[in-house]
């Protein structure tokens, strides 16, 4: 949202409809404070939350179930979901992006359960009602811990034997259902997992309708490869699994579909510009299952889909099932062999409902690694340059904002809330070319809120930024040429605690260790975890989330390869974040995150077939040095930090030549000033 600032002393209101270009952000007569009109942040009172839960428990009893599972995901197993799919949030009040609720019927004793990983332990406990909910902390160690540590483990080991547990089959993956059935069978359990086709949460209220906003072509100037070329490469990959044309592949994964067909849709899913769709693929056909209102007759996107050989059909699991039946019949007729075995393939995101719709036609689904993800993960030269351009522009927005923040808080001695600070950053970003919205909820967290890795402030419910505490800003924008994910930890006071400086420096050392790494092609990516964590281990510190993740090109902020998994190796063209951190629960948090591009190193060995790889930093935002404990930094580490900041200064100064940027230029020079050691002059 853009910002509207009043001229008179008093409160400033941020309003999406109101301009702010005429505001002097350094006017001492303005106090930056946010009003919160009733209901502005979507919070619901406790009585209403209890009523919602009781209505669901009654529906569960009516369905003759003991328990009902409410996942976070939509039918495409998406990380970010649209408003109509936020069922777990609606029923529990917990707003995090991951977590699973398990609710008992009104006859079954006990509280509802909410399973969350370490990113959300504190947040969940703060947001749900403790008298009716029990937060179950899943084991940390990565941003995506296996579900067997959560509700599945509970279902297999703790639920009363013989219980009937219901779930919407669209919202759970087929592979997970297979795993659960195997675990229950191994224990000779009588517990049943029951598919309930009508979602019980939806029966308690009327969900908001899904958007019918149009598909938008993603042009070659940003994509760098035609949809036809991408489809050919995917078909080649699938055909290598089996000789001949006798296979059908269906894809429910939204970012993979958007990348493959060079389409985007900014209206369906918050922060992720992808449409609700399915895709079916054979050796000679491609079908996009999408709401017909999204593809207007005669539109550019319709013409481009036709040119790529893509047919368009109505959206839905049943529609995919009908197409599979038709295609199976045609394939058997073509070979005049009704007993011919035709492979049905789908990725891990295939839902239980989708598998049932296709297996009704006596064809077994095999879950295989998605062939699109590895191709999408390696960015072509056009995409790589898009990242460089987007992160450079975003760096300008970030340093303008950082300068404003210091001038407002320190020089102006005015109070700024976490939410207002994040909204002001968005205002600066809106000025940049190709801006297309945010990539995720701003994480703008002061003091103890920084200890919640995915804390997102709400208007009027946030904290004032404390000068004498760490302030974590983890914020990203969507640009047409790249998706941003940047985190910096700031301190605007004068006397940081020694333990904060030491922890900040250990995190920085882990970040540096990964950033300077040179490694052979084929090395498993999980090796980088030790590089990042070893400096923290020296002080018996650690962090519970993953080291990093792939980043999309005007797509999802989290993508393959993620999160530095065992058995997956980086290749030239891969883009990933590097984001170690440390969190002192209830006190403060620290995280430093930049995006890097994997590249071949110069001076490859003459002998041997392995290539040697390294990183090119893409992020163009300085790392603050006032929190560094120089006594534990090595000279090479100091040199790296100096070169990091001075190179950013050199890249951004030419972009900061407007009259309004005089103060920003001064701030940037101060922020990037090298730290020197006498008499050694190497840094």
XYZ file of C-alpha atoms in Angstrom:
683
model
C 0.000 0.000 0.000
C 1.043 3.569 -0.591
C 1.092 6.011 2.306
C -1.058 9.001 3.154
C 0.580 11.270 5.691
C -1.290 14.167 7.273
C 0.312 17.591 7.398
C -0.895 18.439 10.868
C 0.722 17.085 13.985
C -1.030 13.882 14.973
C -1.654 10.515 13.439
C -0.661 9.411 9.967
C -3.011 7.093 8.102
C -1.721 4.723 5.446
C -4.368 4.294 2.790
C -4.026 2.391 -0.471
C -6.181 4.937 -2.300
C -4.325 8.035 -1.169
C -1.144 9.535 -2.666
C 1.865 10.420 -0.554
C 4.303 12.020 -2.975
C 3.870 15.473 -1.420
C 4.868 14.381 2.087
C 8.069 15.573 3.702
C 9.045 12.395 5.544
C 11.416 14.409 7.741
C 8.798 16.885 8.975
C 9.273 16.958 12.757
C 5.634 17.997 13.214
C 4.404 14.599 12.104
C 4.150 11.646 14.440
C 4.030 8.331 12.616
C 1.303 6.358 14.288
C -1.376 4.046 12.981
C -5.012 3.963 13.972
C -6.757 0.609 13.955
C -10.461 0.940 13.163
C -12.553 -1.986 14.423
C -11.961 -5.128 12.406
C -9.302 -3.570 10.159
C -6.850 -6.432 10.595
C -9.394 -9.227 10.308
C -9.078 -10.237 13.968
C -12.103 -11.985 15.411
C -13.123 -11.922 19.057
C -12.767 -14.948 21.282
C -16.488 -15.704 21.482
C -16.741 -15.825 17.698
C -13.730 -18.170 17.466
C -15.314 -20.509 20.017
C -18.600 -20.419 18.075
C -16.816 -21.363 14.841
C -15.100 -24.287 16.524
C -18.329 -25.551 18.078
C -20.136 -25.407 14.721
C -17.362 -27.462 13.144
C -17.422 -29.985 15.985
C -21.153 -30.430 15.400
C -20.579 -30.994 11.676
C -17.931 -33.587 12.532
C -20.380 -35.430 14.764
C -23.062 -35.319 12.061
C -20.549 -36.853 9.625
C -20.115 -39.773 12.067
C -16.468 -38.953 12.691
C -14.396 -38.685 15.861
C -11.828 -36.263 14.402
C -11.483 -34.031 11.342
C -8.204 -32.831 9.807
C -7.985 -29.239 8.518
C -4.771 -28.716 6.498
C -3.277 -25.365 5.494
C -3.002 -26.271 1.817
C -5.417 -25.905 -1.075
C -6.121 -28.653 -3.613
C -2.808 -27.903 -5.339
C -0.790 -28.296 -2.110
C 0.182 -24.627 -2.383
C 2.223 -22.902 0.297
C 0.350 -19.609 -0.167
C -3.410 -20.009 -0.553
C -6.263 -17.725 -1.550
C -8.764 -16.344 0.958
C -11.332 -19.010 0.070
C -8.858 -21.738 1.086
C -7.769 -20.314 4.461
C -9.831 -22.858 6.372
C -7.320 -23.614 9.093
C -6.899 -19.893 9.767
C -10.673 -19.379 9.813
C -11.264 -22.098 12.351
C -8.236 -21.550 14.639
C -7.205 -17.889 14.304
C -3.616 -18.927 13.569
C -2.338 -16.938 10.568
C 0.951 -18.714 9.798
C 1.456 -20.210 6.358
C 2.011 -23.777 7.600
C 0.326 -25.947 10.181
C -2.415 -28.555 10.492
C -5.467 -28.500 12.735
C -7.143 -31.658 14.003
C -10.582 -31.045 15.519
C -12.638 -33.483 17.639
C -16.368 -33.960 17.246
C -18.682 -32.454 19.845
C -18.934 -35.932 21.387
C -15.174 -36.619 21.479
C -13.372 -35.410 24.592
C -10.325 -33.191 24.364
C -9.145 -29.943 22.832
C -8.592 -29.296 19.164
C -4.944 -29.721 18.197
C -2.741 -27.457 16.104
C 0.526 -28.910 14.800
C 3.171 -26.312 13.830
C 6.908 -26.365 13.121
C 9.538 -24.293 14.927
C 8.930 -21.179 12.814
C 5.484 -20.846 14.377
C 5.734 -22.283 17.879
C 5.420 -18.936 19.663
C 3.077 -17.309 17.164
C 0.591 -20.186 17.303
C 0.538 -20.178 21.089
C -0.146 -16.436 21.050
C -2.940 -16.582 18.476
C -5.132 -19.564 19.406
C -7.453 -19.791 22.423
C -5.672 -22.006 24.973
C -8.899 -23.202 26.597
C -10.050 -24.923 23.381
C -6.798 -25.443 21.441
C -3.595 -27.339 22.205
C -0.539 -26.306 20.185
C 1.688 -29.276 19.399
C 5.272 -28.237 18.652
C 6.704 -30.243 15.773
C 10.462 -30.853 15.732
C 12.622 -28.126 14.200
C 15.565 -28.608 11.860
C 14.185 -27.255 8.616
C 11.422 -25.127 7.166
C 9.525 -28.188 5.974
C 9.729 -30.904 8.647
C 8.153 -34.179 7.582
C 4.450 -34.415 8.447
C 5.167 -37.679 10.266
C 6.472 -35.490 13.101
C 3.043 -33.925 13.380
C -0.543 -34.919 12.880
C 0.292 -38.121 11.011
C 2.429 -39.345 13.895
C -0.465 -38.514 16.245
C -2.956 -40.337 14.007
C -0.844 -43.482 13.829
C 0.371 -43.623 17.434
C -1.987 -41.689 19.715
C -5.558 -41.645 18.435
C -7.899 -44.237 19.951
C -7.778 -47.406 17.904
C -10.801 -47.713 15.651
C -11.410 -43.961 15.419
C -12.858 -42.507 12.236
C -10.763 -39.536 11.121
C -12.097 -37.446 8.249
C -10.295 -35.226 5.762
C -11.135 -33.417 2.519
C -9.440 -35.622 -0.131
C -8.638 -32.558 -2.254
C -6.459 -31.118 0.504
C -4.107 -34.020 1.193
C -1.577 -35.603 -1.134
C -2.046 -39.109 -2.468
C 1.489 -40.069 -1.442
C 0.795 -39.063 2.170
C -2.402 -41.126 2.205
C -0.440 -44.127 0.964
C 2.106 -43.628 3.749
C -0.600 -43.355 6.432
C -2.348 -46.486 5.215
C 0.935 -48.404 5.313
C 1.679 -47.221 8.850
C -1.796 -48.146 10.096
C -1.597 -51.557 8.409
C 1.818 -52.264 9.953
C 0.321 -51.637 13.387
C -2.814 -53.676 12.608
C -4.745 -50.547 13.538
C -8.493 -50.314 13.068
C -8.309 -46.519 12.742
C -9.808 -45.300 9.463
C -8.972 -42.215 7.420
C -12.237 -41.254 5.719
C -12.449 -39.005 2.621
C -15.184 -36.379 3.096
C -15.864 -34.821 -0.285
C -17.847 -31.858 1.111
C -15.476 -29.756 3.180
C -16.859 -29.512 6.699
C -15.308 -26.100 7.414
C -17.045 -24.729 4.323
C -20.337 -26.065 5.667
C -20.021 -23.775 8.699
C -19.862 -20.559 6.648
C -19.787 -19.260 3.070
C -16.182 -18.928 1.835
C -15.321 -15.990 -0.369
C -15.436 -16.848 -4.087
C -12.255 -17.405 -6.045
C -11.043 -14.724 -8.410
C -11.816 -14.910 -12.116
C -9.063 -12.451 -13.050
C -7.525 -13.087 -16.484
C -4.341 -14.951 -17.352
C -1.502 -12.663 -18.412
C 1.253 -13.689 -20.849
C 4.772 -13.636 -19.387
C 6.751 -12.225 -22.327
C 9.966 -13.588 -23.791
C 11.788 -10.480 -22.607
C 11.366 -11.844 -19.067
C 10.879 -15.600 -19.639
C 13.786 -16.168 -22.039
C 12.234 -19.349 -23.493
C 8.988 -20.127 -25.307
C 6.304 -22.372 -23.849
C 6.733 -24.727 -26.835
C 10.420 -25.174 -26.030
C 9.685 -25.841 -22.367
C 6.996 -28.401 -23.227
C 9.420 -30.179 -25.559
C 11.996 -30.417 -22.775
C 9.470 -31.786 -20.298
C 8.233 -34.356 -22.817
C 11.796 -35.423 -23.494
C 12.395 -35.880 -19.775
C 9.232 -37.967 -19.365
C 9.890 -40.067 -22.466
C 13.268 -41.070 -21.047
C 11.372 -42.875 -18.298
C 9.628 -45.179 -20.782
C 10.053 -46.035 -24.464
C 7.173 -45.006 -26.683
C 4.318 -42.536 -26.282
C 2.217 -44.491 -23.802
C 2.155 -42.177 -20.823
C -0.055 -39.446 -19.380
C 1.304 -36.832 -16.983
C -0.921 -34.503 -15.013
C 0.390 -31.562 -13.070
C -1.478 -29.799 -10.230
C 1.417 -27.588 -9.066
C 0.559 -23.960 -9.782
C 4.019 -22.310 -10.096
C 5.191 -25.170 -12.335
C 2.193 -24.681 -14.649
C 2.682 -20.911 -14.784
C 6.393 -21.267 -15.602
C 5.829 -24.013 -18.179
C 3.214 -22.085 -20.184
C 4.643 -18.573 -19.639
C 1.471 -17.340 -17.966
C 0.867 -15.388 -14.783
C -2.238 -14.367 -12.822
C -1.824 -11.853 -9.972
C -5.417 -12.110 -8.703
C -5.809 -15.727 -7.513
C -3.175 -16.317 -4.822
C -1.813 -13.559 -2.553
C 1.864 -12.806 -3.237
C 2.230 -15.544 -5.876
C 1.074 -14.593 -9.428
C -0.221 -17.995 -10.529
C -3.704 -19.146 -11.628
C -5.761 -21.977 -10.197
C -5.239 -24.613 -12.866
C -4.348 -28.205 -13.692
C -2.311 -29.369 -16.659
C -2.435 -32.642 -18.580
C 0.378 -33.696 -20.885
C 1.035 -36.517 -23.338
C 3.604 -36.924 -26.073
C 1.372 -35.079 -28.536
C -1.169 -33.125 -26.479
C -1.299 -30.530 -23.711
C -4.443 -29.417 -21.882
C -4.811 -26.529 -19.431
C -7.744 -26.922 -17.029
C -8.688 -23.410 -15.941
C -11.785 -21.279 -15.402
C -12.865 -20.258 -18.903
C -13.393 -16.655 -17.779
C -9.637 -16.357 -17.403
C -8.980 -16.911 -21.125
C -10.987 -14.450 -23.171
C -11.687 -15.163 -26.840
C -9.203 -13.433 -29.086
C -6.938 -12.445 -26.203
C -3.163 -12.471 -26.462
C -2.876 -15.284 -23.940
C -5.362 -17.436 -25.885
C -3.365 -16.955 -29.076
C -0.090 -17.810 -27.358
C -1.546 -20.964 -25.809
C -2.830 -22.079 -29.212
C 0.565 -21.403 -30.750
C 2.143 -23.648 -28.117
C -0.376 -26.412 -28.877
C -2.275 -26.024 -25.587
C -6.005 -26.777 -25.419
C -8.122 -25.145 -22.709
C -10.783 -26.993 -20.708
C -12.854 -26.234 -17.638
C -11.177 -26.298 -14.238
C -11.567 -29.093 -11.690
C -10.522 -32.541 -10.544
C -13.502 -34.149 -12.274
C -12.597 -32.457 -15.555
C -9.067 -33.876 -15.336
C -10.573 -37.308 -14.690
C -12.790 -37.057 -17.776
C -9.827 -36.089 -19.931
C -7.769 -38.994 -18.593
C -10.595 -41.390 -19.504
C -10.845 -39.965 -23.022
C -7.075 -40.034 -23.518
C -6.703 -43.592 -22.264
C -9.384 -44.711 -24.721
C -7.698 -42.955 -27.644
C -4.299 -44.441 -26.783
C -5.692 -47.974 -26.655
C -7.607 -47.521 -29.891
C -4.505 -46.190 -31.588
C -2.644 -49.412 -30.855
C -5.764 -51.577 -31.217
C -4.836 -53.088 -27.874
C -7.363 -52.619 -25.094
C -5.056 -54.398 -22.630
C -2.148 -52.054 -23.281
C -0.618 -50.699 -20.061
C -0.475 -46.925 -20.109
C 1.459 -45.131 -17.394
C -0.247 -42.411 -15.392
C 2.282 -40.097 -13.751
C 1.853 -37.255 -11.290
C 4.112 -35.356 -8.845
C 3.953 -35.391 -5.052
C 1.406 -32.558 -5.106
C -1.219 -34.868 -6.622
C -4.155 -34.919 -4.209
C -6.038 -37.963 -2.980
C -9.122 -36.695 -4.838
C -7.220 -36.270 -8.101
C -5.820 -39.778 -7.851
C -9.292 -41.197 -7.161
C -10.747 -39.338 -10.148
C -8.179 -40.912 -12.456
C -7.894 -44.355 -10.869
C -11.636 -44.800 -11.217
C -10.789 -45.657 -14.812
C -8.700 -48.676 -13.816
C -5.376 -47.010 -14.304
C -2.831 -46.857 -11.509
C -1.047 -43.612 -10.727
C 2.692 -43.590 -10.124
C 4.033 -40.636 -8.142
C 7.280 -39.490 -9.749
C 9.612 -36.521 -9.239
C 8.197 -33.532 -11.074
C 10.197 -33.069 -14.304
C 9.297 -29.359 -14.406
C 10.925 -28.354 -11.108
C 14.572 -29.113 -12.046
C 14.107 -27.308 -15.368
C 12.438 -24.309 -13.714
C 15.126 -24.173 -11.043
C 17.958 -23.519 -13.504
C 17.535 -19.944 -14.691
C 18.352 -19.129 -18.302
C 20.508 -16.075 -19.156
C 17.483 -13.795 -19.591
C 16.101 -14.793 -16.191
C 19.519 -14.382 -14.577
C 19.823 -10.853 -15.900
C 16.279 -10.201 -14.743
C 17.295 -11.072 -11.182
C 20.293 -8.737 -11.379
C 18.134 -5.893 -12.646
C 15.313 -6.452 -10.150
C 17.602 -6.754 -7.123
C 19.503 -3.631 -8.152
C 16.310 -1.584 -8.343
C 15.056 -3.115 -5.115
C 18.383 -2.275 -3.475
C 17.755 1.369 -4.299
C 14.311 1.172 -2.687
C 15.750 -0.562 0.369
C 18.516 1.985 1.031
C 16.109 4.886 0.517
C 13.940 3.266 3.162
C 16.865 2.527 5.504
C 17.979 6.127 5.286
C 14.414 7.286 5.963
C 14.130 4.926 8.948
C 17.316 6.217 10.563
C 16.414 9.840 9.870
C 12.946 9.371 11.321
C 13.800 7.302 14.393
C 17.234 8.594 15.347
C 17.482 12.140 14.006
C 13.794 12.997 14.186
C 13.339 11.047 17.437
C 9.849 9.988 16.394
C 8.128 6.695 17.046
C 7.407 4.340 14.161
C 5.425 1.117 14.369
C 6.538 -2.102 12.703
C 3.582 -2.078 10.343
C 4.033 1.561 9.307
C 7.736 0.964 8.647
C 6.954 -1.965 6.349
C 4.280 -0.010 4.508
C 6.727 2.827 3.921
C 9.178 0.337 2.401
C 6.413 -0.753 0.037
C 5.867 2.904 -0.900
C 9.497 3.186 -1.987
C 9.243 -0.062 -3.925
C 6.133 1.064 -5.777
C 8.253 3.736 -7.432
C 10.476 1.125 -9.089
C 9.980 -0.121 -12.638
C 8.136 -3.447 -13.079
C 6.840 -3.465 -9.482
C 3.972 -5.984 -9.228
C 3.227 -6.271 -5.510
C 4.777 -8.041 -2.537
C 6.253 -11.537 -2.575
C 5.084 -12.388 0.967
C 3.815 -10.753 4.141
C 6.383 -8.275 5.454
C 8.304 -9.583 8.463
C 8.954 -6.321 10.304
C 9.908 -7.325 13.817
C 11.379 -5.361 16.704
C 12.859 -6.888 19.850
C 11.010 -10.031 21.007
C 8.931 -10.123 17.827
C 12.176 -10.786 15.943
C 12.388 -14.131 17.726
C 9.374 -15.262 15.659
C 10.900 -16.101 12.255
C 7.604 -15.495 10.408
C 6.111 -12.723 12.527
C 3.962 -10.375 10.415
C 2.763 -7.167 12.084
C -0.878 -6.163 11.855
C -2.125 -2.617 11.573
C -2.759 -1.196 15.013
C -1.648 -4.420 16.708
C 2.079 -3.998 16.120
C 4.915 -2.795 18.348
C 6.820 0.465 18.179
C 10.341 -0.097 16.836
C 12.707 -0.076 19.822
C 16.005 1.727 19.167
C 17.746 -0.394 21.789
C 16.688 -3.755 20.337
C 17.411 -5.607 17.128
C 14.951 -4.979 14.308
C 14.534 -7.693 11.663
C 13.197 -6.635 8.265
C 12.504 -9.626 6.011
C 10.651 -8.260 3.014
C 10.326 -9.028 -0.666
C 8.675 -7.576 -3.718
C 7.432 -9.073 -6.933
C 8.848 -7.486 -10.070
C 8.059 -8.708 -13.562
C 11.727 -9.665 -13.951
C 12.359 -11.238 -10.557
C 11.113 -12.158 -7.094
C 12.819 -10.524 -4.108
C 13.667 -12.104 -0.754
C 15.959 -10.013 1.452
C 16.524 -9.943 5.212
C 18.637 -7.545 7.242
C 18.949 -7.099 10.998
C 19.241 -3.463 12.083
C 20.163 -1.775 15.338
C 19.560 1.954 15.640
C 20.645 2.543 19.232
C 24.068 3.376 20.652
C 25.000 0.523 22.969
C 24.039 -2.997 21.843
C 24.489 -5.780 24.375
C 27.659 -7.818 23.929
C 25.703 -11.071 23.602
C 23.616 -9.555 20.793
C 26.742 -8.427 18.940
C 28.346 -11.821 19.346
C 25.264 -13.682 18.093
C 24.902 -11.251 15.171
C 28.543 -11.831 14.245
C 28.212 -15.609 14.444
C 25.232 -15.452 12.081
C 27.206 -13.187 9.748
C 30.177 -15.567 9.807
C 27.883 -18.439 8.800
C 26.495 -16.325 5.970
C 30.012 -15.473 4.802
C 31.182 -19.098 4.984
C 28.499 -20.193 2.523
C 28.907 -17.122 0.308
C 32.641 -17.690 -0.270
C 32.392 -21.458 -0.703
C 33.879 -23.042 -3.815
C 32.733 -26.583 -4.432
C 32.723 -29.384 -7.006
C 29.719 -29.995 -9.192
C 27.679 -32.861 -7.771
C 28.358 -32.119 -4.103
C 25.249 -32.677 -1.993
C 23.797 -29.316 -0.970
C 23.265 -30.306 2.664
C 27.012 -29.937 3.208
C 26.499 -26.163 3.280
C 24.535 -26.499 6.508
C 27.687 -27.228 8.478
C 29.460 -24.249 6.942
C 26.631 -21.959 8.031
C 26.099 -23.441 11.477
C 29.693 -24.066 12.591
C 30.301 -20.475 13.767
C 27.080 -20.629 15.787
C 27.958 -24.054 17.158
C 31.177 -22.523 18.533
C 28.965 -20.567 20.942
C 26.444 -23.403 21.325
C 23.883 -21.554 19.184
C 21.683 -22.849 16.365
C 18.561 -22.051 14.365
C 15.534 -24.240 13.682
C 14.730 -23.321 10.076
C 16.449 -24.244 6.835
C 19.535 -22.502 5.511
C 17.875 -21.315 2.323
C 15.597 -22.046 -0.610
C 15.220 -21.447 -4.308
C 13.466 -18.272 -5.475
C 11.121 -17.950 -8.447
C 11.271 -15.546 -11.364
C 8.090 -13.527 -10.795
C 6.703 -16.663 -9.185
C 6.719 -18.254 -5.718
C 9.289 -16.966 -3.265
C 9.990 -20.588 -2.215
C 10.877 -23.056 -4.927
C 13.278 -25.832 -5.910
C 15.955 -26.459 -4.704
C 14.717 -26.176 -1.144
C 15.978 -26.267 1.579
C 19.574 -27.397 0.823
C 18.420 -31.045 0.847
C 20.552 -34.155 0.955
C 21.135 -35.721 -2.434
C 20.417 -32.562 -4.434
C 23.363 -30.654 -5.852
C 23.551 -27.087 -7.082
C 24.120 -26.451 -10.757
C 25.025 -23.305 -12.685
C 21.873 -21.218 -12.988
C 20.369 -22.199 -9.640
C 19.258 -19.266 -7.495
C 19.014 -19.680 -3.725
C 18.837 -17.685 -0.530
C 21.440 -17.980 2.221
C 19.757 -17.099 5.516
C 21.248 -18.284 8.814
C 19.800 -16.776 11.970
C 19.522 -16.974 15.722
C 16.472 -16.398 17.935
C 16.321 -15.756 21.686
C 12.713 -16.550 22.541
C 10.939 -13.617 24.149
C 13.914 -11.262 23.680
C 15.272 -10.735 20.145
C 16.042 -12.307 16.789
C 18.750 -12.062 14.129
C 18.774 -13.135 10.482
C 20.878 -12.152 7.471
C 19.604 -13.254 4.083
C 20.855 -12.631 0.563
C 20.131 -14.286 -2.786
C 23.001 -15.872 -4.706
C 23.348 -17.364 -8.191
C 25.331 -20.561 -8.732
C 27.974 -20.154 -11.449
C 31.048 -21.854 -12.864
C 34.314 -20.552 -11.464
C 37.057 -19.198 -13.633
C 40.227 -21.268 -13.916
C 38.732 -24.741 -14.196
C 41.270 -27.595 -13.810
C 42.644 -28.982 -17.060
C 42.247 -32.573 -15.913
C 39.087 -34.217 -14.660
C 35.478 -33.910 -15.698
C 34.072 -32.168 -12.620
C 33.399 -28.466 -12.820
C 34.079 -26.182 -9.877
C 31.293 -23.867 -8.803
C 30.765 -20.806 -6.645
C 28.296 -18.002 -6.032
C 27.480 -14.620 -7.492
C 25.696 -12.378 -5.022
C 22.517 -10.884 -6.474
C 21.200 -8.934 -3.458
C 22.238 -5.279 -3.364
C 21.586 -4.216 0.236
C 24.333 -3.318 2.743
C 24.908 -5.445 5.833
C 24.982 -3.284 8.961
C 28.371 -3.216 10.701
C 27.494 -1.520 14.013
C 26.456 -4.884 15.472
C 29.651 -6.672 14.434
C 31.957 -7.943 17.170
C 35.224 -7.326 15.339
C 37.231 -9.249 17.958
C 35.936 -12.607 16.680
C 36.067 -11.774 12.967
C 38.989 -13.058 10.941
C 40.804 -10.776 8.519
C 39.378 -12.594 5.459
C 35.877 -12.195 6.925
C 36.426 -8.474 7.500
C 37.730 -8.153 3.967
C 34.643 -9.927 2.605
C 32.295 -7.639 4.541
C 34.158 -4.526 3.395
C 34.062 -5.640 -0.237
C 30.403 -6.639 0.067
C 29.340 -3.196 1.248
C 31.652 -1.096 -0.920
C 30.580 -2.995 -4.049
C 26.942 -2.290 -3.160
C 27.780 1.373 -2.645
C 29.399 1.434 -6.084
C 26.374 -0.224 -7.688
C 23.724 1.962 -6.040
C 25.260 5.430 -5.985
C 24.769 5.973 -9.753
C 21.047 5.204 -9.234
C 20.703 7.751 -6.426
C 21.317 11.002 -8.286
C 17.970 12.706 -7.787
C 17.901 15.819 -5.603
C 15.852 13.984 -2.979
C 18.618 11.362 -2.666
C 21.302 13.625 -1.198
C 20.624 12.346 2.306
C 20.414 8.756 1.037
C 23.829 9.067 -0.609
C 25.340 10.309 2.649
C 23.693 7.471 4.561
C 24.927 4.869 2.065
C 28.525 6.084 2.293
C 28.406 5.896 6.080
C 26.740 2.485 6.088
C 29.302 1.052 3.660
C 32.427 2.599 5.172
C 35.115 -0.104 5.391
C 36.406 -1.278 8.741
C 40.194 -1.060 8.776
C 42.749 -2.731 11.005
C 46.055 -0.995 11.685
C 48.792 -1.718 10.713
C 47.432 -4.453 8.438
C 46.120 -2.825 5.253
C 44.679 -5.832 3.513
C 41.144 -4.646 4.263
